[in-house]
Coordinates of C-alpha atoms in Angstrom, one line a residue:
P1 CA -14.1 76.7 11.8
G2 CA -11.2 79.1 11.4
V3 CA -9.0 77.2 13.9
R4 CA -5.7 76.2 12.5
R5 CA -4.2 73.0 13.7
M6 CA -0.4 72.8 14.2
D7 CA 1.9 70.0 14.9
L8 CA 4.1 69.7 18.0
Q9 CA 7.1 71.3 16.3
A10 CA 5.1 74.3 15.2
F11 CA 3.6 74.6 18.7
I12 CA 7.0 74.6 20.3
I13 CA 8.4 77.2 17.8
R14 CA 5.3 79.4 18.4
G15 CA 6.1 79.3 22.1
Q16 CA 9.7 80.3 21.5
V17 CA 8.6 83.2 19.3
L18 CA 6.2 84.4 21.9
S19 CA 8.8 84.1 24.6
L20 CA 11.3 86.0 22.6
M21 CA 8.8 88.8 22.0
R22 CA 8.0 89.0 25.7
K23 CA 11.7 89.2 26.6
A24 CA 12.2 92.0 24.0
L25 CA 9.2 94.0 25.3
R26 CA 10.4 93.5 28.9
A27 CA 13.9 94.8 28.0
A28 CA 12.3 97.8 26.2
R29 CA 10.7 98.8 29.5
Q30 CA 14.1 99.5 30.9
A31 CA 14.9 102.0 28.0
P32 CA 14.8 105.7 28.7
P33 CA 11.2 106.9 28.7
E34 CA 11.6 109.0 25.6
S35 CA 12.6 106.0 23.5
R36 CA 10.4 103.2 25.0
A37 CA 7.5 103.7 22.6
E38 CA 9.7 103.7 19.5
I39 CA 11.5 100.6 20.7
R40 CA 8.3 98.8 21.4
A41 CA 6.9 99.8 18.0
E42 CA 10.0 98.5 16.3
I43 CA 9.8 95.2 18.2
R44 CA 6.2 94.7 17.1
R45 CA 7.0 95.8 13.6
S46 CA 9.8 93.3 13.3
F47 CA 7.7 90.4 14.5
E48 CA 4.8 91.4 12.3
T49 CA 6.9 91.6 9.2
S50 CA 8.1 88.1 9.8
R51 CA 4.7 86.7 10.7
H52 CA 4.0 85.2 7.3
H53 CA 6.9 82.7 7.4
D54 CA 5.9 79.1 7.8
D55 CA 9.2 77.3 7.1
S56 CA 10.7 76.0 10.3
R57 CA 14.2 76.6 9.2
T58 CA 13.5 80.2 8.3
I59 CA 11.7 80.7 11.6
K60 CA 14.6 79.1 13.6
H61 CA 17.0 81.4 11.8
L62 CA 14.8 84.5 12.7
L63 CA 14.7 83.3 16.3
S64 CA 18.4 83.1 16.4
D65 CA 18.8 86.6 15.0
G66 CA 16.1 87.8 17.4
R67 CA 17.9 86.4 20.4
I68 CA 21.1 88.2 19.4
L69 CA 19.1 91.5 19.0
V70 CA 17.4 91.1 22.4
K71 CA 20.8 90.5 24.0
Q72 CA 22.1 93.7 22.3
L73 CA 19.0 95.6 23.5
K74 CA 19.5 94.4 27.0
E75 CA 23.2 95.5 26.9
M76 CA 22.1 98.9 25.6
V77 CA 19.6 99.5 28.4
G78 CA 21.9 98.1 31.0
L79 CA 20.4 94.7 31.6
T80 CA 23.3 92.5 30.8
T81 CA 22.7 88.9 31.7

């Protein structure tokens, strides 16, 4: 009861979303102390506002945008990879 089943594709995408969020939060740790909390809050807010999407194309597009934003965040805090 209350457990939502997902297919393999949804499971993989979910893992990618969680991985992206972890990368973003890790990058935020390197930001100056006075802006870390605000950056973390914005990361969480961004993921939370997109949480309702269930179309895999939309989610893949959001993931792509998110990867670009994480890369930009890393560059801003000096973690270029």
